[in-house]
Coordinates of C-alpha atoms in Angstrom, one line a residue:
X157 CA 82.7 -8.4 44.6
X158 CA 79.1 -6.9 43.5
X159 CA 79.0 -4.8 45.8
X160 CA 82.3 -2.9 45.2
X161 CA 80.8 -2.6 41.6
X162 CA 77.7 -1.3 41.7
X163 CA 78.4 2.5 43.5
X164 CA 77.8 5.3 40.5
X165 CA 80.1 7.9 38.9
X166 CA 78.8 10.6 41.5
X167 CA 79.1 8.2 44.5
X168 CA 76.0 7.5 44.6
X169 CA 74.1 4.1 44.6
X170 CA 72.6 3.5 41.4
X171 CA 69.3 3.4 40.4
X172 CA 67.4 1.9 36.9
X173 CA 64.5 2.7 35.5
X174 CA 62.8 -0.6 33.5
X175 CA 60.7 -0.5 30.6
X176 CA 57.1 0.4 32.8
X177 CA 57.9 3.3 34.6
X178 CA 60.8 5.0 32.1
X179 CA 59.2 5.6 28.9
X180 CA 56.5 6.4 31.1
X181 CA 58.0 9.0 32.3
X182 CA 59.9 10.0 29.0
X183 CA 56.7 9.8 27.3
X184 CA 55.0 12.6 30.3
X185 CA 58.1 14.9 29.5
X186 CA 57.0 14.5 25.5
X187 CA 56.8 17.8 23.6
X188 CA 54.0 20.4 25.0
X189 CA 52.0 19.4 27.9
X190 CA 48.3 20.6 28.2
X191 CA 47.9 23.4 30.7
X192 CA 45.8 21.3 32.8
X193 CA 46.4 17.7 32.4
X194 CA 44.3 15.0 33.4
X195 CA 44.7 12.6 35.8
X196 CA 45.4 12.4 39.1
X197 CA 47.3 15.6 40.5
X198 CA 50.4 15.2 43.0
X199 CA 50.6 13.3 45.8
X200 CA 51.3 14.7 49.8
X201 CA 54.9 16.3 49.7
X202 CA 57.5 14.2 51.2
X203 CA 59.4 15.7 54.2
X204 CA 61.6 13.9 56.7
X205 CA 59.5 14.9 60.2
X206 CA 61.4 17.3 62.3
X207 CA 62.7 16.7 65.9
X208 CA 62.0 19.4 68.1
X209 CA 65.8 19.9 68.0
X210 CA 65.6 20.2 64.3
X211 CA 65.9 23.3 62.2
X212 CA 63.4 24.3 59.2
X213 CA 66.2 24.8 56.8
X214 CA 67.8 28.0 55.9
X215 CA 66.1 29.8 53.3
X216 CA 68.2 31.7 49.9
X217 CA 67.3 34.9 51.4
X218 CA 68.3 33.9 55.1
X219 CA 71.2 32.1 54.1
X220 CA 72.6 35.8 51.7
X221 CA 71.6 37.8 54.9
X222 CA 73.6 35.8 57.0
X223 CA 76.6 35.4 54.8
X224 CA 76.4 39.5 54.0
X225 CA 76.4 40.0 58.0
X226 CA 79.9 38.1 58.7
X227 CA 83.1 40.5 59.4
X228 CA 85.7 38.1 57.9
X229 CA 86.0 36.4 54.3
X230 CA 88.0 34.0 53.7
X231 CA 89.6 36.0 51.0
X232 CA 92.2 39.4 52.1
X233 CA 90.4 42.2 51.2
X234 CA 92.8 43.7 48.1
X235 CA 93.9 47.8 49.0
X236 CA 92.1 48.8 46.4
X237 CA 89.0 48.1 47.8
X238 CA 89.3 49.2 51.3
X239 CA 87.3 52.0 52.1
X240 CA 84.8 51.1 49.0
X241 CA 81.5 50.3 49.6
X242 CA 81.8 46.2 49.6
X243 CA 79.5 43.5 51.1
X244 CA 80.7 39.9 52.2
X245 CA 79.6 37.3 49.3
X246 CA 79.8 33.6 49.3
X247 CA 81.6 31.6 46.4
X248 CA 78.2 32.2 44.5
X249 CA 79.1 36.1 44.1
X250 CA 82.8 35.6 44.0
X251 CA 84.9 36.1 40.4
X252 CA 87.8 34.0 39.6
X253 CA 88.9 37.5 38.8
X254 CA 88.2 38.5 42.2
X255 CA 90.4 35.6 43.5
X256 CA 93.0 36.4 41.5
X257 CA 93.2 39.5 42.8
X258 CA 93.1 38.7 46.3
X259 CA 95.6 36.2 46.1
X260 CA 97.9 38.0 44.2
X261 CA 98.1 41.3 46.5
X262 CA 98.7 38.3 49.4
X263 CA 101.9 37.3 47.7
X264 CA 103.0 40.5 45.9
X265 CA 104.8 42.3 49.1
X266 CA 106.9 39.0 49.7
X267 CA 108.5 39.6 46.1
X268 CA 111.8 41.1 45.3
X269 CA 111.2 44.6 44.2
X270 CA 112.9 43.4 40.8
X271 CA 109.7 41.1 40.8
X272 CA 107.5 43.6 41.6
X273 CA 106.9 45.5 38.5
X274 CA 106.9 42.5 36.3
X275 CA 104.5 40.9 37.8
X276 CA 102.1 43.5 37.9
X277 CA 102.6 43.6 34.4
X278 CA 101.3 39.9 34.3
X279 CA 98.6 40.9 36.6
X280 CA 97.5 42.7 33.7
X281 CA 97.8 40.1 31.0
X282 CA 96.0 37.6 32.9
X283 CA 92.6 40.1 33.4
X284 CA 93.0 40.4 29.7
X285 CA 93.4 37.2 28.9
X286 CA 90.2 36.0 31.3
X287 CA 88.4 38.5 29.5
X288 CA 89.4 37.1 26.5
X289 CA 89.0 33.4 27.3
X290 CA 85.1 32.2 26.8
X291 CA 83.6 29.0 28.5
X292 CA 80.5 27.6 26.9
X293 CA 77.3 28.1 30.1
X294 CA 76.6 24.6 29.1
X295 CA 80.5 23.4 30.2
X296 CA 79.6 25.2 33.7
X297 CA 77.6 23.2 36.1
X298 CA 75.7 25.4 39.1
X299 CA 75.3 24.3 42.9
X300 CA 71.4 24.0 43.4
X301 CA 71.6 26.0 46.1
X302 CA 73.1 28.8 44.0
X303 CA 69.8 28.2 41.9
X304 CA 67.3 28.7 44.8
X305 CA 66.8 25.5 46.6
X306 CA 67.8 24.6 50.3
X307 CA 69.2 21.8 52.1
X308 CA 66.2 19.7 52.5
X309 CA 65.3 19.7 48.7
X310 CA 66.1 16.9 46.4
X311 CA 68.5 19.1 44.1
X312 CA 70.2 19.6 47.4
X313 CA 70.2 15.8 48.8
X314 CA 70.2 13.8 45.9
X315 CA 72.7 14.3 43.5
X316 CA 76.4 14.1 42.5
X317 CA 78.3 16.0 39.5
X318 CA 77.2 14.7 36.8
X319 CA 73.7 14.4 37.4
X320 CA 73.9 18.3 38.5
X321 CA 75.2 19.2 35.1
X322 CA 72.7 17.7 33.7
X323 CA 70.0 19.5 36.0
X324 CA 72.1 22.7 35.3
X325 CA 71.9 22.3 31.5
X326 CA 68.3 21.2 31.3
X327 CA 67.5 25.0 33.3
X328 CA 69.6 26.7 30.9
X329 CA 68.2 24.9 27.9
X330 CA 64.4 26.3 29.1
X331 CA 66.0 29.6 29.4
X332 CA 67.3 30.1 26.1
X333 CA 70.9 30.3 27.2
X334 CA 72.5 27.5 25.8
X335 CA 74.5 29.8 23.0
X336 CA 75.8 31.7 26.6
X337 CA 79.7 32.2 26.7
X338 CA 81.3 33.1 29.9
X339 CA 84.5 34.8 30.2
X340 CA 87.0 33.0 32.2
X341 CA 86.8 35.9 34.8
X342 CA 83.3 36.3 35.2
X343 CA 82.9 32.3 36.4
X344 CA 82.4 32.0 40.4
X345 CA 84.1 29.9 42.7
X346 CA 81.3 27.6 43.1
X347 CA 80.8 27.1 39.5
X348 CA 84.0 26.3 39.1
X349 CA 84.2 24.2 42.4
X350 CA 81.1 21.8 40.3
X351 CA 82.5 21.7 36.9
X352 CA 86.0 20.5 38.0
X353 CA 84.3 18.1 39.8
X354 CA 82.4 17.1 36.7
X355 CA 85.5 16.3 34.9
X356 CA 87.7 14.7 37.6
X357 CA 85.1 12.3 37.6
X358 CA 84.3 12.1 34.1
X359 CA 88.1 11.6 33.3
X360 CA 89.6 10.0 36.0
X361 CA 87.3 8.2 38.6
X362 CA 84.9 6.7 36.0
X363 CA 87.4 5.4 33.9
X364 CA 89.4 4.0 37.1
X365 CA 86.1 2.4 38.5
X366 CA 85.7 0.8 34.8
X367 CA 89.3 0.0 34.5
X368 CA 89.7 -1.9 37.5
X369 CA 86.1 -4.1 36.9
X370 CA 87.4 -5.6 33.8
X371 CA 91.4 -6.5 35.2
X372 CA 91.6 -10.2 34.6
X373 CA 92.3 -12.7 37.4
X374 CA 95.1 -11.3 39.8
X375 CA 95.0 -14.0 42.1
X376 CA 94.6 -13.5 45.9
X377 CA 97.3 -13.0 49.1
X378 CA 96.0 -16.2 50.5
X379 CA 97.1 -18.4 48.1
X380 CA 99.1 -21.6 49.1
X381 CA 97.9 -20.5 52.6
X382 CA 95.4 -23.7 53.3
X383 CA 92.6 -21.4 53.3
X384 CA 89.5 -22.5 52.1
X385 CA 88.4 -22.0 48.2
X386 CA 86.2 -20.0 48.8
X387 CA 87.9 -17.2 51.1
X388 CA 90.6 -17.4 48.4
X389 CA 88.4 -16.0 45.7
X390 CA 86.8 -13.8 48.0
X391 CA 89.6 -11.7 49.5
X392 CA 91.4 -11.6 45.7
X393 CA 93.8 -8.9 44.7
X394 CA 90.6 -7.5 42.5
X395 CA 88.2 -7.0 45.2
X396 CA 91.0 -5.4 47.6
X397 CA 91.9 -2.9 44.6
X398 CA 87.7 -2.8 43.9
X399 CA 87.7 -2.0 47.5
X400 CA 90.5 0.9 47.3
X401 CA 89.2 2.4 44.2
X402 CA 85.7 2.4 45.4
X403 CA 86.6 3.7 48.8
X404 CA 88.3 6.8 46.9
X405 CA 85.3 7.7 44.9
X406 CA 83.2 7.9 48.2
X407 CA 85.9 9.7 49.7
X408 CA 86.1 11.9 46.3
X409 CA 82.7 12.5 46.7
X410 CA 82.6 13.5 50.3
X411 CA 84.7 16.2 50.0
X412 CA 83.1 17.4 47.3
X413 CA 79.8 17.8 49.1
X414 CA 81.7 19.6 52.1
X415 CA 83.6 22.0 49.5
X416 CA 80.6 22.4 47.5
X417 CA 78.2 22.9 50.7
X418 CA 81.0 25.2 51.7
X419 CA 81.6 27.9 49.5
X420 CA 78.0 28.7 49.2
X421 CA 77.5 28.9 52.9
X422 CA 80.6 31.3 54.4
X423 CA 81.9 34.8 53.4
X424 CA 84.3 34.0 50.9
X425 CA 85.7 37.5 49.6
X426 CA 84.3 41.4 50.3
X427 CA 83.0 42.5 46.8
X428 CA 81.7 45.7 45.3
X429 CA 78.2 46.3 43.4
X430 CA 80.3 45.8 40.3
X431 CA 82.0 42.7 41.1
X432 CA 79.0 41.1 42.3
X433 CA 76.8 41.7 39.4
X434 CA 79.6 40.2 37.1
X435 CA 79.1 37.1 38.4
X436 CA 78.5 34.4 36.4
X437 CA 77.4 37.1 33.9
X438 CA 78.0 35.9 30.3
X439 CA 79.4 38.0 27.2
X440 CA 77.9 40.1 25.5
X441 CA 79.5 40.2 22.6
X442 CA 80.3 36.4 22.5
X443 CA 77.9 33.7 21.4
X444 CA 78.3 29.8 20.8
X445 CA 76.2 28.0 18.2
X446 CA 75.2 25.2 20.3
X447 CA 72.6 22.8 18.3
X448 CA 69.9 21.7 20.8
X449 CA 67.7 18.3 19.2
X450 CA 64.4 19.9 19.6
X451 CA 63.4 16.9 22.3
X452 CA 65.6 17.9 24.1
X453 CA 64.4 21.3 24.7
X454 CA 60.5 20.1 24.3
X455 CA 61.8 18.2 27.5
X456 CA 63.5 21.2 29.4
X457 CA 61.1 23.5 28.5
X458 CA 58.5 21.6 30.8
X459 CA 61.1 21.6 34.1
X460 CA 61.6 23.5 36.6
X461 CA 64.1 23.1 39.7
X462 CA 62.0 21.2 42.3
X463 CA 60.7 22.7 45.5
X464 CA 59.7 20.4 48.8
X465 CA 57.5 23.4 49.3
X466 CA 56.3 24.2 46.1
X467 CA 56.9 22.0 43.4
X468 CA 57.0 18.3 43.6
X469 CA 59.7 16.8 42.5
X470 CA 59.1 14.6 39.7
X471 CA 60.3 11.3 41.9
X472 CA 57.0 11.8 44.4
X473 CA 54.2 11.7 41.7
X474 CA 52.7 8.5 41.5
X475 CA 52.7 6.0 38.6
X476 CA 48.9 6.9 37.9
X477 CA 49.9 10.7 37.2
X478 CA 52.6 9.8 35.2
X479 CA 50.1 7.0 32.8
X480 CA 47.8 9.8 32.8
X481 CA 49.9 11.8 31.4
X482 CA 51.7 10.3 28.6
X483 CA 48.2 8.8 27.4
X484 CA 47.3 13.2 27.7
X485 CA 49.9 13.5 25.5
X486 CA 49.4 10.2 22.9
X487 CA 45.9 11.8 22.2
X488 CA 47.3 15.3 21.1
X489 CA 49.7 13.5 19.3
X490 CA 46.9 11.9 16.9
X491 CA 44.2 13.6 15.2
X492 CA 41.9 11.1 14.6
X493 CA 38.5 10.9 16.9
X494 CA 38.9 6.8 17.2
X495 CA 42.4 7.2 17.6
X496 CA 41.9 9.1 20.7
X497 CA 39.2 7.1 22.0
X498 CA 41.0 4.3 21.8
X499 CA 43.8 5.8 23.6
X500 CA 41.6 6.9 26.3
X501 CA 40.0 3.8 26.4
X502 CA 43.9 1.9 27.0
X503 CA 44.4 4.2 29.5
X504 CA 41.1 3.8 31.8
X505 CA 42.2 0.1 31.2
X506 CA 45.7 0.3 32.5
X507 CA 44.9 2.8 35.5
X508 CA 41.7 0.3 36.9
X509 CA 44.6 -2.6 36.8
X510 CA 46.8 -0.3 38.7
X511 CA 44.4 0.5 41.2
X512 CA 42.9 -3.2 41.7
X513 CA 46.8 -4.5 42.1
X514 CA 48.2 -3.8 45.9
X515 CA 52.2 -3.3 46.7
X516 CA 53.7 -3.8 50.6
X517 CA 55.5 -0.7 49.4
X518 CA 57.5 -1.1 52.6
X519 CA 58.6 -4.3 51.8
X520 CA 60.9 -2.4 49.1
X521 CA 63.9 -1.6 50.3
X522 CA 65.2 1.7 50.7
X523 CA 66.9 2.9 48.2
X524 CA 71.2 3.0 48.9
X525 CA 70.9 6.9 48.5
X526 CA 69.0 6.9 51.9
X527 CA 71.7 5.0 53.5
X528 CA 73.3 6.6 56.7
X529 CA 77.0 6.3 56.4
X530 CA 76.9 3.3 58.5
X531 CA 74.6 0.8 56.4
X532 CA 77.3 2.4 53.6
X533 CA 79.9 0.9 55.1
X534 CA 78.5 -2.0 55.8
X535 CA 76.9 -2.4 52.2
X536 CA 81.3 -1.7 51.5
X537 CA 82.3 -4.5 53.7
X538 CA 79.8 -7.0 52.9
X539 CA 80.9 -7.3 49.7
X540 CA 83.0 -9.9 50.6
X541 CA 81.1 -12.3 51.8
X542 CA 81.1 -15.2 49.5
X543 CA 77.9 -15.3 47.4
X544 CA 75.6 -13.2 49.8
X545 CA 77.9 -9.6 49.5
X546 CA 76.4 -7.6 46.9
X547 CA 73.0 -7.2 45.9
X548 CA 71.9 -10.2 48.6
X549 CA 73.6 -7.7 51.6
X550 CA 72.0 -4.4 50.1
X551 CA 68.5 -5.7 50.4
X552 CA 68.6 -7.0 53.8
X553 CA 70.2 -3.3 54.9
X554 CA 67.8 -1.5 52.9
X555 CA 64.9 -3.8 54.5
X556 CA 66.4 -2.7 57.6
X557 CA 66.3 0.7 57.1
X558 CA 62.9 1.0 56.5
X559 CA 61.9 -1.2 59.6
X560 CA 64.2 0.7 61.4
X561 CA 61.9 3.8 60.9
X562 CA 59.0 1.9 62.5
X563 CA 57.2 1.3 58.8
X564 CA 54.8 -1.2 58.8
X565 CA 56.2 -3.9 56.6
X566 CA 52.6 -5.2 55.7
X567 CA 51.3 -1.9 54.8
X568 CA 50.0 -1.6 51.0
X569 CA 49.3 0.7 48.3
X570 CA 47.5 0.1 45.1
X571 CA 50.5 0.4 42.5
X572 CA 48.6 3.7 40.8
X573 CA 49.4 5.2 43.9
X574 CA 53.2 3.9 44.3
X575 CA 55.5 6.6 43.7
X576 CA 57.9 7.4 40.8
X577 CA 61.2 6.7 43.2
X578 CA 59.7 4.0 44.7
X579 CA 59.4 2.1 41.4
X580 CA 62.3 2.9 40.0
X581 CA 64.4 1.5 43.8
X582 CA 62.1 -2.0 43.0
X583 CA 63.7 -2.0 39.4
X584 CA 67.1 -1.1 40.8
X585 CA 67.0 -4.3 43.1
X586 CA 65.2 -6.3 40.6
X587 CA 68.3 -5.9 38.1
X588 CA 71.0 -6.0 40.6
X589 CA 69.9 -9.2 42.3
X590 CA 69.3 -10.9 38.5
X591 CA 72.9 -10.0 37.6
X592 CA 73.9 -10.9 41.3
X593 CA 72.8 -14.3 40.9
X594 CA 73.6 -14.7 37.2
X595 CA 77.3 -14.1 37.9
X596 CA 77.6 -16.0 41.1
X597 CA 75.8 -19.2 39.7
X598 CA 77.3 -18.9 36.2
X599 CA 80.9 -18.9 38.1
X600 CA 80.4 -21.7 39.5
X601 CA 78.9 -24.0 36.8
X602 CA 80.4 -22.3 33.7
X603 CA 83.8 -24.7 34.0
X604 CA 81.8 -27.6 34.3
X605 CA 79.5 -27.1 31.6
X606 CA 82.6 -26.1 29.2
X607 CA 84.1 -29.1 29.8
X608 CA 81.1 -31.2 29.5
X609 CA 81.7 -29.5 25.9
X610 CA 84.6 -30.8 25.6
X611 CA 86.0 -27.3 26.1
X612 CA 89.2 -25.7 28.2
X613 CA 88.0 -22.7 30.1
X614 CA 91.5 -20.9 31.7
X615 CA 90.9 -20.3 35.6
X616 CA 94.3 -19.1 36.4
X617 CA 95.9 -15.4 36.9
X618 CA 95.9 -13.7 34.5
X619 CA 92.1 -15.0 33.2
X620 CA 89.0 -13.7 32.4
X621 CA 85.6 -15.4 34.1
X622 CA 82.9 -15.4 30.7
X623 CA 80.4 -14.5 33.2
X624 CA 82.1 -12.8 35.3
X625 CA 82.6 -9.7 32.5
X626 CA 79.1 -10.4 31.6
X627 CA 77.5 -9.1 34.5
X628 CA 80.2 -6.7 35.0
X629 CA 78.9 -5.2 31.7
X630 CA 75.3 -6.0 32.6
X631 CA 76.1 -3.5 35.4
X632 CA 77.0 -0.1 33.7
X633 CA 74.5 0.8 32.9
X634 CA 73.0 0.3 36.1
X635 CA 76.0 2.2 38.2
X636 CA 77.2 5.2 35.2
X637 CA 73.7 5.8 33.7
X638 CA 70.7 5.7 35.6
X639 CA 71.7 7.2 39.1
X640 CA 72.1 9.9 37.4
X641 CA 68.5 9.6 36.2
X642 CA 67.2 8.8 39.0
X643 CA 68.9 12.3 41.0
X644 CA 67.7 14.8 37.9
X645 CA 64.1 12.8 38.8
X646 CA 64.4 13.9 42.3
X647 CA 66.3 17.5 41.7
X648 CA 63.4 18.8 39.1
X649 CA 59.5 19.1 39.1
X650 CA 57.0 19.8 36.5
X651 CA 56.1 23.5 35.9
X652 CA 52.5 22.8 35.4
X653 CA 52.9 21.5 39.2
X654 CA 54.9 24.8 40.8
X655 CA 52.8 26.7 43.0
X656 CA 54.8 30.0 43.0
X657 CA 53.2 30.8 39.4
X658 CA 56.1 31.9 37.6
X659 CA 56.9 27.7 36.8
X660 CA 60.7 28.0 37.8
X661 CA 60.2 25.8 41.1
X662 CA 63.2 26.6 43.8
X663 CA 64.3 29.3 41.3
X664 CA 62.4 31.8 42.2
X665 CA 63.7 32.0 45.6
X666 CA 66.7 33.0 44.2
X667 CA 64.8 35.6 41.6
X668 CA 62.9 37.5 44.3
X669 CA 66.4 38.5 46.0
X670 CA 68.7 38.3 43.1
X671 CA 67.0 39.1 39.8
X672 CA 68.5 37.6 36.7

């Protein structure tokens, strides 16, 4: 069923960018932005109102004060260290070294003291070896809140491991540290905690999700029962196994939110100066030759990690900001005079038709990201109800949610002023309801018109439905790709836009108490 197809890599629902507002956006990251671009500037920061019961949320600074005040860590303390000056340190300051040591002082004094001595020995050969052993900065993938931001921003509520490896990268790029190798010691517990993430999903749930889409015809537990048709094909052996296989990847990705969330928020091990400053610290003898296309960087070199207080994430700008400035850009691109009057001239064009045409922006439902976990589930079970689960069910949840929140659902906005996520959920719904309704309607027509062809089409197990793989084809790109867009969109902001000065967003939370 549709709707057991459609959940992304990360776990997150998917959402597509269309030809109007992606290469508009591509074209506003193109190579070196003017200082001060024209155009409308960013529209009123986005924050969820507060209940008086409600929290502001813990601040970088706060939340390393707190951590440094606890009495336990969750690691032992190794002997060698008591007494030494140490501070408590959360998975963001903690070595694999550090770990290693803990736990191996923890089972050392249950060892036969035949043991003893030769595994100190190997205590030895492993620091060497993670000394040794380099990992490529780019293979590591950072928790945002690691980077500077807190729980209410984007990078913090809007992504999943992928798309966080790719926000991680694009920072790194704009630094210059792409050639950055790590030794195997120096990575933290939370860096490690998001990059094996990244590649359980990139090698074992993605591939599963795909897998299980494209299995042919396994038939269905009520067959031969007398229920109807329709039921039958319903509850098949496919959507039960889509149902398990999606219900692990949300399950996947819940726990790692709550192990992610959690190693950056607790006392994880008592650390010295030393120990603490090696984290995460790359070689310094050691360098990879890592080719970046020079777009690429153009592109990163204009980010910053977004900030609800300072720095808009990208998602909130409206359409007109983002028209302005790609046609900013087309004109520094040409060096003709007419050439840029006639750009200029497109662009007043385009922007007066944007401002002329009106949206009920409520009237677009809210994005499946936004879902509380009970329109999730019932977004999971709706999928099999013939013909409506799927894209039919999201839409009336999503419509839901937003009346739900008291939103006027005749309220309107010119589409200059619709937002960048707001466009990009319309597109989302647009394609998922065309493949919905391509798929169901060509299932039931496509034997039919074969044999009005004077062609056999196979129905039985062990078959494939033409359109059936169609749209499940027509839908990667929709469910691995462009979440993953969407969530970097949300997670980053525009230097030009930070307010801090220093154009790293969030990140300069983190450098005022920890510089890098």
């Amino acid at each position: 069923m549709f709707a057991l197809t459609t959940s992304s890599a990360n776990g997150s629902a998917a959402v597509v960018s269309t030809t109007y507002p992606g290469p508009a956006l591509a074209a506003g990251l193109s190579p070196r932005p003017a200082a001060e671009p024209t155009g409308p500037r960013p529209v009123t920061k986005h924050r969820t109102p507060r209940t008086a019961r409600q929290q502001p949320a813990e601040s970088y600074a706060d939340r390393q004060e707190r951590i440094a005040k606890s009495k336990r860590s969750l690691l032992a303390t190794p002997k060698s260290q008591r007494g030494a000056d140490t501070s408590c340190v959360s998975g963001e300051f903690t070595t694999l070294s550090v770990v290693y040591d803990s736990l191996f002082e923890s089972i050392y004094p249950t060892l036969p003291p035949a043991l003893q001595g030769p595994a100190r020995i190997q205590r030895n050969i492993a620091h060497r070896d993670m000394k040794r052993l380099h990992v490529s900065t780019l293979a590591v993938s950072e928790n945002p809140m690691t980077l500077g931001a807190d729980r209410e921003d984007g990078s913090a509520r809007y992504r999943g491991p992928i798309s966080q490896l790719i926000v991680s990268n694009l920072l790194k790029i704009r630094d210059g540290r792409e050639s950055e190798a790590i030794p195997l010691g120096n990575i933290t517990v939370s860096q490690a905690v998001e990059s094996a993430f990244v590649y359980l999903f990139v090698t074992v749930i993605a591939p599963v999700r795909v897998g299980v889409g494209f299995l042919p015809r396994l038939g269905s537990p009520l067959t031969d029962t007398g229920a109807p048709d329709v039921v039958v094909s319903s509850l098949s052996y496919n959507s039960i196994l889509n149902l398990v296989t999606l219900g692990g990847q949300l399950g996947l990705q819940y726990l790692y939110q709550a192990i992610s969330s959690s190693v950056v928020n607790q006392c994880v091990a008592q650390v010295t100066n030393e120990q603490r400053e090696a984290a995460g610290r790359p070689s310094d003898s050691v360098r990879f030759d890592v080719p970046i296309a020079p777009i690429v960087a153009d592109i990163a070199d204009q980010l910053a990690l977004a900030d609800n207080e300072t720095c808009t994430p990208i998602s909130e700008l409206s359409l007109s900001r983002i028209v302005a400035r790609t046609a900013d850009y087309a004109q520094r691109s040409v060096t003709g005079a007419d050439q840029k009057r006639l750009i200029a001239a497109e662009a007043r064009k385009i922007l007066v038709g944007m401002r002329s045409t009106r949206i009920p922006h409520h009237l677009i439902p809210a994005d499946p990201a936004d879902f509380s976990q009970a329109e999730q589930i019932a977004s999971l079970l709706g999928g099999f109800i013939p013909y409506v689960g799927g894209a039919p069910t999201d839409i009336i949840l999503g419509l839901g949610h937003n009346f739900g929140q008291g939103n006027n659902p005749l309220e309107t906005v010119s589409l200059a002023d619709l937002t960048v996520t707001k466009s990009l959920t319309a597109a989302y719904y647009s394609w998922y309801l065309s493949v919905h309704l391509f798929s169901v309607v060509g299932g039931l027509v496509e034997s039919p018109l074969a044999a009005a062809l004077g062609l056999v089409l196979p129905t039985g197990v062990g078959t494939w439905s033409p359109t059936g793989l169609a749209g499940r084809v027509a839908l990667l790109p929709l469910t691995y790709g462009l979440v993953n867009y969407h969530n970097v969109v949300r997670s980053m902001c525009l230097r030009e836009d930070d307010t801090t000065g220093t154009g790293r967003g969030a990140e300069a939370n983190r450098d005022r108490r920890t510089p890098r």
